[in-house]
Short mmCIF file of C-alpha atoms in Angstrom, two decimals:
data_model
loop_
_atom_site.label_atom_id
_atom_site.label_comp_id
_atom_site.label_asym_id
_atom_site.label_seq_id
_atom_site.Cartn_x
_atom_site.Cartn_y
_atom_site.Cartn_z
CA MET A 1 29.02 58.02 11.45
CA ASN A 2 26.95 58.02 14.63
CA PHE A 3 26.74 55.13 17.08
CA SER A 4 23.30 53.90 15.94
CA SER A 5 24.47 53.73 12.30
CA LEU A 6 27.51 51.73 13.39
CA ILE A 7 25.33 49.26 15.30
CA LEU A 8 22.96 48.92 12.35
CA GLY A 9 25.89 48.30 10.01
CA LEU A 10 27.31 45.67 12.36
CA ILE A 11 23.94 43.92 12.57
CA LEU A 12 23.59 43.84 8.79
CA PHE A 13 27.16 42.56 8.39
CA LEU A 14 26.60 39.80 10.95
CA ASN A 15 23.33 38.90 9.29
CA PHE A 16 25.15 38.62 5.95
CA ILE A 17 27.70 36.26 7.54
CA PHE A 18 24.91 34.21 9.11
CA ALA A 19 23.19 33.97 5.71
CA LEU A 20 26.41 32.62 4.16
CA VAL A 21 26.60 30.01 6.92
CA VAL A 22 23.06 28.90 6.09
CA VAL A 23 23.79 28.71 2.36
CA PHE A 24 26.81 26.45 2.86
CA LYS A 25 25.27 24.36 5.61
CA GLU A 26 21.94 23.74 3.82
CA ARG A 27 23.33 22.98 0.36
CA ARG A 28 21.62 19.58 0.41
CA ASP A 29 18.17 21.23 0.46
CA PRO A 30 17.64 24.35 -1.71
CA GLY A 31 14.02 24.73 -0.53
CA ALA A 32 15.06 24.93 3.13
CA THR A 33 17.96 27.25 2.22
CA TRP A 34 15.68 29.79 0.55
CA ALA A 35 13.13 29.58 3.35
CA TRP A 36 15.78 30.29 5.98
CA LEU A 37 17.29 33.11 3.91
CA LEU A 38 13.83 34.65 3.80
CA VAL A 39 13.58 34.48 7.59
CA LEU A 40 17.09 35.93 8.01
CA SER A 41 16.32 38.78 5.63
CA PHE A 42 13.12 39.86 7.35
CA ILE A 43 14.19 39.13 10.94
CA PRO A 44 17.91 39.99 11.26
CA ILE A 45 19.84 38.36 14.14
CA ALA A 46 16.65 36.95 15.68
CA GLY A 47 16.28 34.88 12.52
CA PHE A 48 19.66 33.27 13.15
CA LEU A 49 18.66 32.45 16.73
CA LEU A 50 15.60 30.73 15.28
CA TYR A 51 17.91 28.87 12.93
CA LEU A 52 19.96 27.61 15.87
CA LEU A 53 16.78 26.39 17.55
CA PHE A 54 15.14 24.80 14.54
CA ALA A 55 17.79 23.72 12.04
CA GLN A 56 20.31 21.38 13.64
CA ASN A 57 21.53 18.58 11.40
CA PHE A 58 21.48 15.11 12.96
CA ARG A 59 22.28 13.18 9.79
CA HIS A 60 25.86 12.58 10.85
CA VAL A 61 25.09 11.97 14.53
CA ARG A 62 24.71 8.42 15.79
CA LEU A 63 21.70 8.62 18.07
CA PHE A 64 20.80 4.94 18.20
CA HIS A 65 22.95 1.89 18.83
CA TRP A 66 22.16 -1.52 17.35
CA ASP A 67 24.89 -3.60 18.98
CA ASP A 68 22.73 -5.20 21.70
CA LEU A 69 20.10 -6.16 19.14
CA LYS A 70 22.48 -8.46 17.30
CA LYS A 71 21.82 -10.90 20.13
CA ILE A 72 18.27 -11.53 18.92
CA GLY A 73 19.43 -12.51 15.45
CA VAL A 74 17.83 -9.63 13.55
CA LYS A 75 20.88 -9.09 11.37
CA GLU A 76 20.98 -12.74 10.36
CA ILE A 77 17.26 -12.74 9.51
CA ILE A 78 17.61 -9.66 7.31
CA LEU A 79 20.66 -11.00 5.47
CA GLU A 80 18.90 -14.31 4.86
CA GLN A 81 15.77 -12.60 3.54
CA LEU A 82 17.83 -10.38 1.23
CA GLU A 83 19.68 -13.36 -0.19
CA ARG A 84 16.50 -15.40 -0.73
CA ILE A 85 14.76 -12.52 -2.52
CA GLN A 86 17.82 -11.99 -4.72
CA MET A 87 17.94 -15.70 -5.54
CA GLY A 88 14.22 -15.75 -6.28
CA ASN A 89 13.38 -18.51 -3.82
CA PHE A 90 11.63 -16.50 -1.09
CA ARG A 91 8.25 -18.07 -0.43
CA PHE A 92 5.47 -15.50 -0.03
CA TYR A 93 2.13 -16.45 1.47
CA ASN A 94 0.10 -14.05 -0.67
CA GLU A 95 0.30 -12.49 -4.11
CA SER A 96 0.44 -8.90 -2.83
CA ALA A 97 3.72 -9.51 -1.02
CA SER A 98 5.20 -11.38 -3.96
CA LYS A 99 4.19 -8.64 -6.38
CA TYR A 100 5.93 -5.93 -4.34
CA ARG A 101 9.10 -7.81 -3.48
CA ASP A 102 11.18 -4.88 -4.76
CA LEU A 103 9.71 -2.59 -2.07
CA ILE A 104 10.31 -5.29 0.54
CA TYR A 105 13.90 -5.62 -0.66
CA MET A 106 14.45 -1.84 -0.51
CA TYR A 107 13.45 -1.71 3.15
CA LEU A 108 15.38 -4.83 4.08
CA LYS A 109 18.54 -3.39 2.59
CA ASN A 110 18.26 0.26 3.59
CA ASN A 111 16.13 0.36 6.75
CA HIS A 112 16.88 -3.01 8.41
CA SER A 113 13.13 -3.70 8.24
CA MET A 114 12.64 -7.43 8.50
CA PHE A 115 9.66 -8.81 6.62
CA THR A 116 7.09 -10.82 8.58
CA GLU A 117 3.97 -12.57 7.30
CA GLU A 118 2.37 -14.36 10.24
CA ASN A 119 0.43 -11.36 11.54
CA ALA A 120 -3.16 -10.52 12.43
CA VAL A 121 -4.20 -6.85 12.24
CA ASP A 122 -7.21 -4.89 13.52
CA ILE A 123 -7.78 -1.48 11.94
CA ILE A 124 -9.11 1.10 14.41
CA THR A 125 -10.52 4.45 13.27
CA ASP A 126 -12.38 5.63 16.38
CA GLY A 127 -10.63 7.00 19.47
CA GLN A 128 -13.02 5.47 22.00
CA GLU A 129 -12.62 2.04 20.40
CA LYS A 130 -8.85 2.40 20.29
CA PHE A 131 -8.47 3.24 23.97
CA ASP A 132 -11.07 0.66 25.06
CA LYS A 133 -8.98 -2.02 23.33
CA LEU A 134 -5.71 -0.60 24.63
CA PHE A 135 -6.88 -0.39 28.24
CA LYS A 136 -8.20 -3.94 28.06
CA ASP A 137 -4.82 -5.16 26.78
CA ILE A 138 -3.01 -3.19 29.49
CA HIS A 139 -5.24 -4.77 32.15
CA GLY A 140 -4.16 -8.18 30.84
CA ALA A 141 -0.41 -7.42 30.83
CA LYS A 142 1.64 -9.87 32.89
CA ASP A 143 5.30 -8.99 32.29
CA TYR A 144 5.84 -5.51 30.85
CA ILE A 145 4.21 -2.57 29.08
CA HIS A 146 6.13 -0.28 26.73
CA ILE A 147 4.34 2.95 25.77
CA GLN A 148 5.57 5.72 23.49
CA TYR A 149 3.53 8.75 22.39
CA TYR A 150 4.31 12.10 20.88
CA ILE A 151 1.53 13.74 22.92
CA ILE A 152 0.27 12.69 26.33
CA GLN A 153 -2.12 15.28 27.71
CA ASN A 154 -2.65 16.01 31.39
CA ASP A 155 -6.43 15.62 31.03
CA VAL A 156 -9.09 13.03 31.77
CA LEU A 157 -7.80 10.42 29.29
CA GLY A 158 -4.15 11.06 30.14
CA LYS A 159 -4.86 10.66 33.87
CA LYS A 160 -6.90 7.52 33.24
CA LEU A 161 -3.96 6.02 31.36
CA ILE A 162 -1.32 6.91 33.96
CA ASN A 163 -3.56 5.67 36.80
CA LEU A 164 -3.97 2.31 35.06
CA LEU A 165 -0.23 2.09 34.40
CA THR A 166 0.42 2.93 38.06
CA GLN A 167 -1.87 0.09 39.09
CA LYS A 168 -0.02 -2.34 36.80
CA ALA A 169 3.33 -1.16 38.16
CA ARG A 170 2.11 -1.90 41.71
CA GLU A 171 1.22 -5.40 40.53
CA GLY A 172 4.84 -5.94 39.55
CA VAL A 173 4.51 -5.33 35.81
CA LYS A 174 7.49 -3.43 34.36
CA VAL A 175 6.04 -0.26 32.85
CA ARG A 176 8.03 2.18 30.72
CA VAL A 177 6.57 5.40 29.28
CA LEU A 178 8.42 7.46 26.68
CA TYR A 179 7.03 10.82 25.57
CA ASP A 180 8.24 13.68 23.42
CA GLN A 181 9.37 16.72 25.38
CA LEU A 182 7.72 19.25 23.06
CA GLY A 183 4.57 17.32 22.18
CA SER A 184 3.90 16.55 25.86
CA ARG A 185 5.16 19.89 27.17
CA LYS A 186 2.18 20.30 29.52
CA LEU A 187 3.20 17.28 31.58
CA THR A 188 4.68 17.99 35.00
CA LYS A 189 6.66 15.94 37.51
CA ARG A 190 3.47 15.69 39.56
CA PHE A 191 1.77 13.83 36.68
CA PHE A 192 4.26 10.94 37.08
CA ARG A 193 4.75 11.14 40.87
CA GLU A 194 2.58 8.17 41.95
CA PHE A 195 3.52 6.22 38.83
CA ARG A 196 7.23 6.48 39.63
CA ALA A 197 6.62 5.76 43.30
CA ALA A 198 4.95 2.51 42.21
CA GLY A 199 8.05 1.52 40.24
CA GLY A 200 7.06 2.86 36.81
CA LEU A 201 9.67 4.50 34.58
CA ALA A 202 9.07 7.61 32.45
CA GLU A 203 11.51 9.38 30.15
CA ALA A 204 11.31 12.41 27.85
CA PHE A 205 12.78 12.31 24.34
CA PHE A 206 15.17 15.22 23.68
CA PRO A 207 14.49 16.99 27.01
CA SER A 208 15.57 20.61 27.51
CA ARG A 209 19.16 20.93 28.63
CA LEU A 210 18.56 24.53 29.69
CA ARG A 211 15.56 25.68 31.69
CA LEU A 212 13.89 27.78 28.98
CA ILE A 213 15.80 26.80 25.83
CA ASN A 214 15.81 23.52 23.93
CA PHE A 215 18.09 23.56 20.89
CA ARG A 216 16.55 20.29 19.66
CA LEU A 217 12.88 21.23 19.94
CA ASN A 218 12.42 21.17 16.14
CA TYR A 219 13.26 17.45 16.04
CA ARG A 220 10.24 15.68 17.45
CA ASN A 221 9.71 12.03 18.20
CA HIS A 222 6.35 11.73 16.49
CA ARG A 223 6.08 7.94 16.94
CA LYS A 224 3.15 6.27 18.72
CA LEU A 225 3.94 2.73 19.86
CA VAL A 226 2.65 0.31 22.47
CA ILE A 227 4.09 -3.15 23.07
CA ILE A 228 2.54 -5.45 25.68
CA ASP A 229 4.40 -8.59 26.78
CA GLY A 230 6.03 -8.76 23.34
CA GLU A 231 2.80 -10.21 21.98
CA ILE A 232 0.53 -7.24 21.20
CA GLY A 233 1.55 -4.05 19.42
CA TYR A 234 -0.09 -0.76 18.50
CA VAL A 235 1.02 1.81 15.92
CA GLY A 236 -0.79 4.65 14.17
CA GLY A 237 -1.98 8.23 14.43
CA PHE A 238 -3.76 8.50 17.80
CA ASN A 239 -2.02 10.32 20.66
CA VAL A 240 -3.30 10.40 24.26
CA GLY A 241 -5.73 13.21 25.04
CA ASP A 242 -9.42 14.03 25.29
CA GLU A 243 -9.44 15.57 21.80
CA TYR A 244 -8.69 12.13 20.34
CA LEU A 245 -11.99 10.96 21.82
CA GLY A 246 -13.79 13.78 20.00
CA LEU A 247 -14.22 15.83 23.19
CA ASN A 248 -12.59 19.03 21.94
CA SER A 249 -15.21 21.49 20.64
CA LYS A 250 -12.67 23.06 18.25
CA PHE A 251 -12.16 19.83 16.29
CA GLY A 252 -15.26 17.78 17.06
CA TYR A 253 -15.08 14.12 16.06
CA TRP A 254 -11.48 12.91 15.62
CA ARG A 255 -11.01 10.52 12.69
CA ASP A 256 -7.71 8.66 12.75
CA THR A 257 -6.24 5.29 11.80
CA HIS A 258 -4.42 2.97 14.20
CA LEU A 259 -3.38 -0.69 14.01
CA ARG A 260 -3.53 -3.38 16.68
CA ILE A 261 -1.05 -6.09 15.70
CA ILE A 262 -0.54 -9.64 16.93
CA GLY A 263 2.34 -11.56 15.38
CA SER A 264 6.04 -11.38 14.70
CA ALA A 265 5.79 -7.78 13.44
CA VAL A 266 5.56 -6.87 17.14
CA TYR A 267 9.28 -7.74 17.34
CA ALA A 268 10.03 -4.81 15.02
CA LEU A 269 7.91 -2.46 17.15
CA GLN A 270 9.80 -3.69 20.20
CA ILE A 271 13.16 -3.01 18.54
CA ARG A 272 12.12 0.53 17.71
CA PHE A 273 10.95 1.19 21.26
CA ILE A 274 14.19 -0.17 22.76
CA LEU A 275 16.29 2.06 20.50
CA ASP A 276 14.28 5.16 21.35
CA TRP A 277 14.15 4.35 25.06
CA ASN A 278 17.87 3.73 25.36
CA GLN A 279 18.60 7.00 23.57
CA ALA A 280 16.42 8.89 26.05
CA SER A 281 17.25 7.01 29.26
CA HIS A 282 20.67 7.31 30.84
CA HIS A 283 19.92 5.32 33.98
CA HIS A 284 17.40 2.64 33.00
CA ALA A 285 18.60 1.27 29.67
CA ILE A 286 16.92 -1.88 28.40
CA THR A 287 19.24 -4.85 27.96
CA TYR A 288 18.43 -7.98 26.01
CA SER A 289 16.37 -10.68 27.69
CA PRO A 290 14.37 -13.50 26.07
CA ASN A 291 11.03 -12.21 27.39
CA LEU A 292 11.33 -9.13 25.17
CA PHE A 293 10.99 -11.33 22.07
CA PRO A 294 8.84 -14.32 23.06
CA GLU A 295 7.88 -16.98 20.55
CA VAL A 296 4.59 -16.03 18.95
CA ALA A 297 2.38 -18.64 17.35
CA PRO A 298 1.26 -17.86 13.77
CA CYS A 299 -2.05 -16.03 13.95
CA GLY A 300 -2.55 -14.63 10.46
CA ARG A 301 -1.13 -14.28 6.97
CA ILE A 302 -0.63 -10.50 6.69
CA GLY A 303 2.77 -9.47 5.34
CA MET A 304 4.29 -6.42 7.00
CA GLN A 305 7.39 -4.30 7.46
CA ILE A 306 7.79 -1.73 10.24
CA VAL A 307 9.69 1.20 8.71
CA THR A 308 11.22 4.10 10.61
CA SER A 309 12.73 7.40 9.55
CA GLY A 310 14.23 10.45 11.21
CA PRO A 311 16.66 13.35 10.89
CA ASP A 312 19.53 11.07 11.91
CA SER A 313 19.25 9.13 8.63
CA GLU A 314 20.79 10.04 5.27
CA LEU A 315 17.79 8.54 3.46
CA GLU A 316 14.17 9.62 3.86
CA HIS A 317 12.95 6.05 4.22
CA ILE A 318 9.20 6.51 4.59
CA LYS A 319 9.06 9.15 1.86
CA ASN A 320 10.97 6.83 -0.47
CA GLY A 321 8.41 4.12 0.24
CA TYR A 322 5.57 6.50 -0.58
CA ILE A 323 7.21 7.35 -3.91
CA LYS A 324 7.85 3.68 -4.71
CA MET A 325 4.21 2.81 -3.95
CA ILE A 326 2.81 5.73 -5.97
CA SER A 327 5.06 4.91 -8.92
CA SER A 328 3.88 1.29 -8.92
CA ALA A 329 0.17 2.18 -9.02
CA LYS A 330 -1.78 0.93 -12.05
CA LYS A 331 -5.39 1.71 -11.06
CA THR A 332 -5.99 3.62 -7.84
CA ILE A 333 -4.26 5.66 -5.15
CA HIS A 334 -6.18 6.58 -1.98
CA ILE A 335 -4.51 9.03 0.42
CA GLN A 336 -5.69 10.42 3.75
CA THR A 337 -3.48 12.99 5.44
CA PRO A 338 -4.08 15.99 7.71
CA TYR A 339 -1.15 17.89 6.16
CA PHE A 340 -0.26 17.79 2.47
CA ILE A 341 3.02 19.62 1.90
CA PRO A 342 4.97 17.27 -0.40
CA ASP A 343 8.42 17.96 -1.74
CA ALA A 344 9.02 18.03 -5.50
CA SER A 345 9.69 14.27 -5.73
CA VAL A 346 6.39 13.24 -4.12
CA LEU A 347 4.40 15.91 -5.95
CA ASP A 348 5.88 14.86 -9.30
CA SER A 349 5.20 11.17 -8.65
CA LEU A 350 1.54 11.96 -7.94
CA ARG A 351 1.30 14.19 -11.01
CA ILE A 352 2.75 11.45 -13.20
CA ALA A 353 0.31 8.91 -11.72
CA VAL A 354 -2.67 11.15 -12.55
CA LEU A 355 -1.39 11.88 -16.05
CA SER A 356 -0.88 8.15 -16.59
CA GLY A 357 -4.55 7.42 -15.97
CA VAL A 358 -4.32 6.33 -12.34
CA GLU A 359 -7.29 7.43 -10.23
CA VAL A 360 -5.79 9.55 -7.44
CA LYS A 361 -8.10 10.45 -4.53
CA ILE A 362 -6.83 12.59 -1.64
CA MET A 363 -8.75 13.41 1.54
CA ILE A 364 -7.69 16.30 3.79
CA PRO A 365 -9.41 18.15 6.67
CA ASP A 366 -11.84 20.98 6.02
CA LYS A 367 -10.61 22.81 9.11
CA PRO A 368 -7.09 23.76 10.28
CA ASP A 369 -5.25 22.78 13.42
CA HIS A 370 -2.08 24.61 12.27
CA ILE A 371 -3.04 27.60 10.16
CA PHE A 372 0.16 28.00 8.06
CA VAL A 373 0.24 24.27 7.35
CA TYR A 374 -3.42 24.40 6.34
CA TRP A 375 -2.90 27.12 3.74
CA ALA A 376 0.30 25.53 2.45
CA THR A 377 -1.72 22.30 2.02
CA TYR A 378 -4.27 24.16 -0.12
CA SER A 379 -1.48 25.51 -2.30
CA TYR A 380 -0.10 22.06 -3.09
CA ILE A 381 -3.55 20.49 -3.46
CA GLY A 382 -4.22 23.03 -6.19
CA GLU A 383 -1.28 21.65 -8.19
CA LEU A 384 -2.90 18.21 -8.29
CA LEU A 385 -6.40 19.50 -9.01
CA LYS A 386 -5.02 21.11 -12.16
CA VAL A 387 -3.86 17.76 -13.56
CA GLY A 388 -7.02 15.85 -12.65
CA ALA A 389 -6.65 14.45 -9.11
CA THR A 390 -9.82 14.20 -7.01
CA VAL A 391 -9.71 15.98 -3.64
CA TYR A 392 -12.16 15.65 -0.76
CA LEU A 393 -12.56 17.83 2.33
CA TYR A 394 -13.50 15.84 5.45
CA ASN A 395 -16.40 17.58 7.23
CA ASN A 396 -17.22 15.28 10.15
CA GLY A 397 -14.74 16.86 12.57
CA PHE A 398 -11.00 16.51 11.94
CA ILE A 399 -9.20 13.79 9.98
CA HIS A 400 -5.73 12.95 11.29
CA SER A 401 -5.30 9.62 9.49
CA LYS A 402 -2.01 8.94 7.65
CA THR A 403 -2.78 6.22 5.11
CA ILE A 404 -1.91 5.38 1.53
CA VAL A 405 -3.54 2.49 -0.34
CA ILE A 406 -2.33 1.37 -3.78
CA ASP A 407 -4.53 -0.66 -6.17
CA GLU A 408 -6.26 -2.22 -3.13
CA GLU A 409 -3.19 -4.45 -2.77
CA ILE A 410 -0.68 -2.72 -0.47
CA ALA A 411 -0.98 0.06 2.09
CA SER A 412 0.92 2.18 4.57
CA VAL A 413 -0.46 3.22 7.97
CA GLY A 414 1.51 5.06 10.61
CA THR A 415 2.62 8.38 12.02
CA ALA A 416 4.17 10.07 8.96
CA ASN A 417 2.24 12.82 7.22
CA ILE A 418 2.92 13.85 3.63
CA ASP A 419 4.96 16.92 4.50
CA PHE A 420 8.52 18.19 4.87
CA ARG A 421 8.44 17.79 8.65
CA SER A 422 7.59 14.10 8.57
CA PHE A 423 10.07 13.41 5.78
CA LYS A 424 13.05 15.34 7.19
CA LEU A 425 12.59 16.50 10.79
CA ASN A 426 10.42 14.10 12.77
CA PHE A 427 11.21 10.62 14.03
CA GLU A 428 8.41 8.56 12.45
CA VAL A 429 7.24 4.95 12.15
CA ASN A 430 4.90 3.35 9.59
CA ALA A 431 3.60 -0.15 8.99
CA PHE A 432 3.80 -1.16 5.32
CA LEU A 433 1.15 -3.81 4.74
CA TYR A 434 1.34 -6.31 1.89
CA ASP A 435 -2.15 -7.76 1.91
CA ASP A 436 -5.11 -7.22 -0.41
CA ARG A 437 -7.72 -7.92 2.28
CA ILE A 438 -6.39 -5.22 4.61
CA SER A 439 -5.91 -2.85 1.66
CA LYS A 440 -9.51 -3.35 0.52
CA GLN A 441 -10.70 -2.78 4.07
CA LEU A 442 -8.82 0.55 4.20
CA THR A 443 -10.31 1.47 0.81
CA GLU A 444 -13.81 0.72 2.10
CA MET A 445 -13.14 2.98 5.09
CA PHE A 446 -12.04 5.73 2.69
CA GLU A 447 -15.26 5.30 0.72
CA GLU A 448 -17.26 5.42 3.95
CA ASP A 449 -15.58 8.71 4.85
CA LEU A 450 -16.72 10.14 1.52
CA ARG A 451 -20.25 10.21 2.95
CA VAL A 452 -19.16 12.94 5.39
CA SER A 453 -16.86 14.76 2.97
CA ARG A 454 -17.36 17.11 0.05
CA GLN A 455 -15.39 17.30 -3.16
CA LEU A 456 -13.16 20.32 -3.75
CA THR A 457 -13.44 21.07 -7.45
CA LEU A 458 -10.90 22.85 -9.61
CA GLN A 459 -13.48 25.53 -10.39
CA GLU A 460 -14.07 26.21 -6.69
CA TYR A 461 -10.35 26.31 -6.03
CA GLN A 462 -9.69 28.77 -8.86
CA GLN A 463 -12.44 31.08 -7.60
CA ARG A 464 -10.95 31.44 -4.11
CA PRO A 465 -10.55 35.05 -2.90
CA ARG A 466 -7.32 37.00 -3.40
CA TRP A 467 -6.62 37.14 0.35
CA ILE A 468 -6.63 33.33 0.48
CA ARG A 469 -4.20 33.23 -2.47
CA ILE A 470 -1.86 35.56 -0.55
CA LYS A 471 -2.00 33.34 2.55
CA GLU A 472 -1.29 30.28 0.40
CA GLY A 473 1.69 32.00 -1.23
CA ILE A 474 3.26 33.04 2.07
CA SER A 475 2.66 29.64 3.65
CA ARG A 476 4.12 27.85 0.64
CA LEU A 477 7.31 29.93 0.84
CA LEU A 478 7.70 28.85 4.46
CA SER A 479 6.61 25.24 3.87
CA PRO A 480 10.14 23.72 3.93
CA ILE A 481 10.56 24.82 7.56
CA LEU A 482 6.98 24.57 8.88
#
C-alpha cells in the first residue's frame, strides 16, 4: 500500500467516525442529521469543519440570566395571570384575547411572556416612514435609547443613525447599541469611534473569539428592537441600511412590516433587550433601576405578548405559536414571509387547514435574495399548491414581511420567518397581537399587496422546467441547514 492510499484510507476512516458523531449528536432532528451526512459524504473532512462552525448545540447552555429581573415583579405577574386564567376569572378587554386564552396561557407558562392589554400600535410597512418615525422618537429621547438590530450597514442610513445617536449621547442620554456580529460584519471600529467618544456604548452579539474564525457564526441574533425611555418600543422586520429604504437596485422597493408600540408591552421589549445586552457585554451590564420600567398610562386596548425563541431553548416557542394559530383557524389564514421552508409540523398544520376548508393565502417574493433558500421555498410551496392553498408572488420589489393573520382576529408580527433557521438557529422575537382591529388592518394591507402581486397557479408550477426541479430538489435536501 503506497503512502497516498494510506492517507486516503485514513481520511475515509476519520470521515466515518465524524459521521457517527453527527448521527448520535443530532438524534433529536433526523432532517438535520441527513443533511449533515450528505455534506460529510460529499466533502470529507472539510464537511466536519463546517459542522463545527455551523452546528453547535446551545439548548443546554444557559446564555441568559433572569435573576435581576425578579426585582421588577415579572415572575409574580406571570404567576398571577396563569392562576387567573386557570380559575376562569381573568378579565379580557376584547373578545379576541378571550377567545385565544389557551395561546396566551401557553406563552405565559412556557415563555414567561406576560400578557398586556393597554397598548397602542402603529403598523409600518414602508422603510422611509419607519425611519422617519424612529428618528423623531430618538430626537425626543430624554433618558436612554436601547437599539438592537441584526444588520446595521455602514452606508448613508447607518451613518445617519449613528450620527444622531452620537448627538444624543453628547446631550447626556444613555445610548446602547447591540448588533449581530455576522449580520453587521461590515461595521468597523471607526464606525463607532465618535459615538463611543461621546459616551455611547456598542456591543456585538457572539463576536469572533479568533481573528478569522467564529465557531458561533451560525447562531444569529436576528432580533430588531428599539426601546426609548421605556415608553416607546419598535419590533419587526426592518434592519438598518439603504436597501430598506428601497435604494438597492437589486431589490427595488422593500416591503416589510414593523410595529411602533406605546404601552406596557414595551416592558417585555425592554426585558428582552436587557437579557441580550448583558449576555453580550462583559463590562457595561445593565442593572435594575426604576427608570427602565416607568409607569405608563393606558393608551389603548390592544392585547399583546412579546415572544422570543432561540437555540438556547428546548422548545421552539414561536414555531409552536404559529402551529397553534394555524390549527385554530376557522375561515382564513394570511401569511407573508420572504422564506418558506417549514418543517413537517408546520407544513402538515397548513395542509390540514386547507383540507378542512380554511382559505390559506401565502405571499412570497418573486425574486431571491438567497438563491438556495429561494428554490427550497418553491419546493415547499408546491406541496401546498397541490392541496389547494393560494400562493402569490410579490412583484413590487422585495417582500421581507413576517406576518400571520388568523380569521382577522389574531396576528403575529416580528422577526421570525417560516423556516428551519428561524425556528431552530436564530434568536428571534415576535409580537402576538390579540385584537381584531389590528388583525383586520393587517389583512387589508395583505389585500393591498395583491395589487402588485401575481398568483402562482398549480398548473404553472407543474410546468416548470426540469433544471428548476433539480435546483429545488438539491435545495430541499439542504433546507434543514440553510
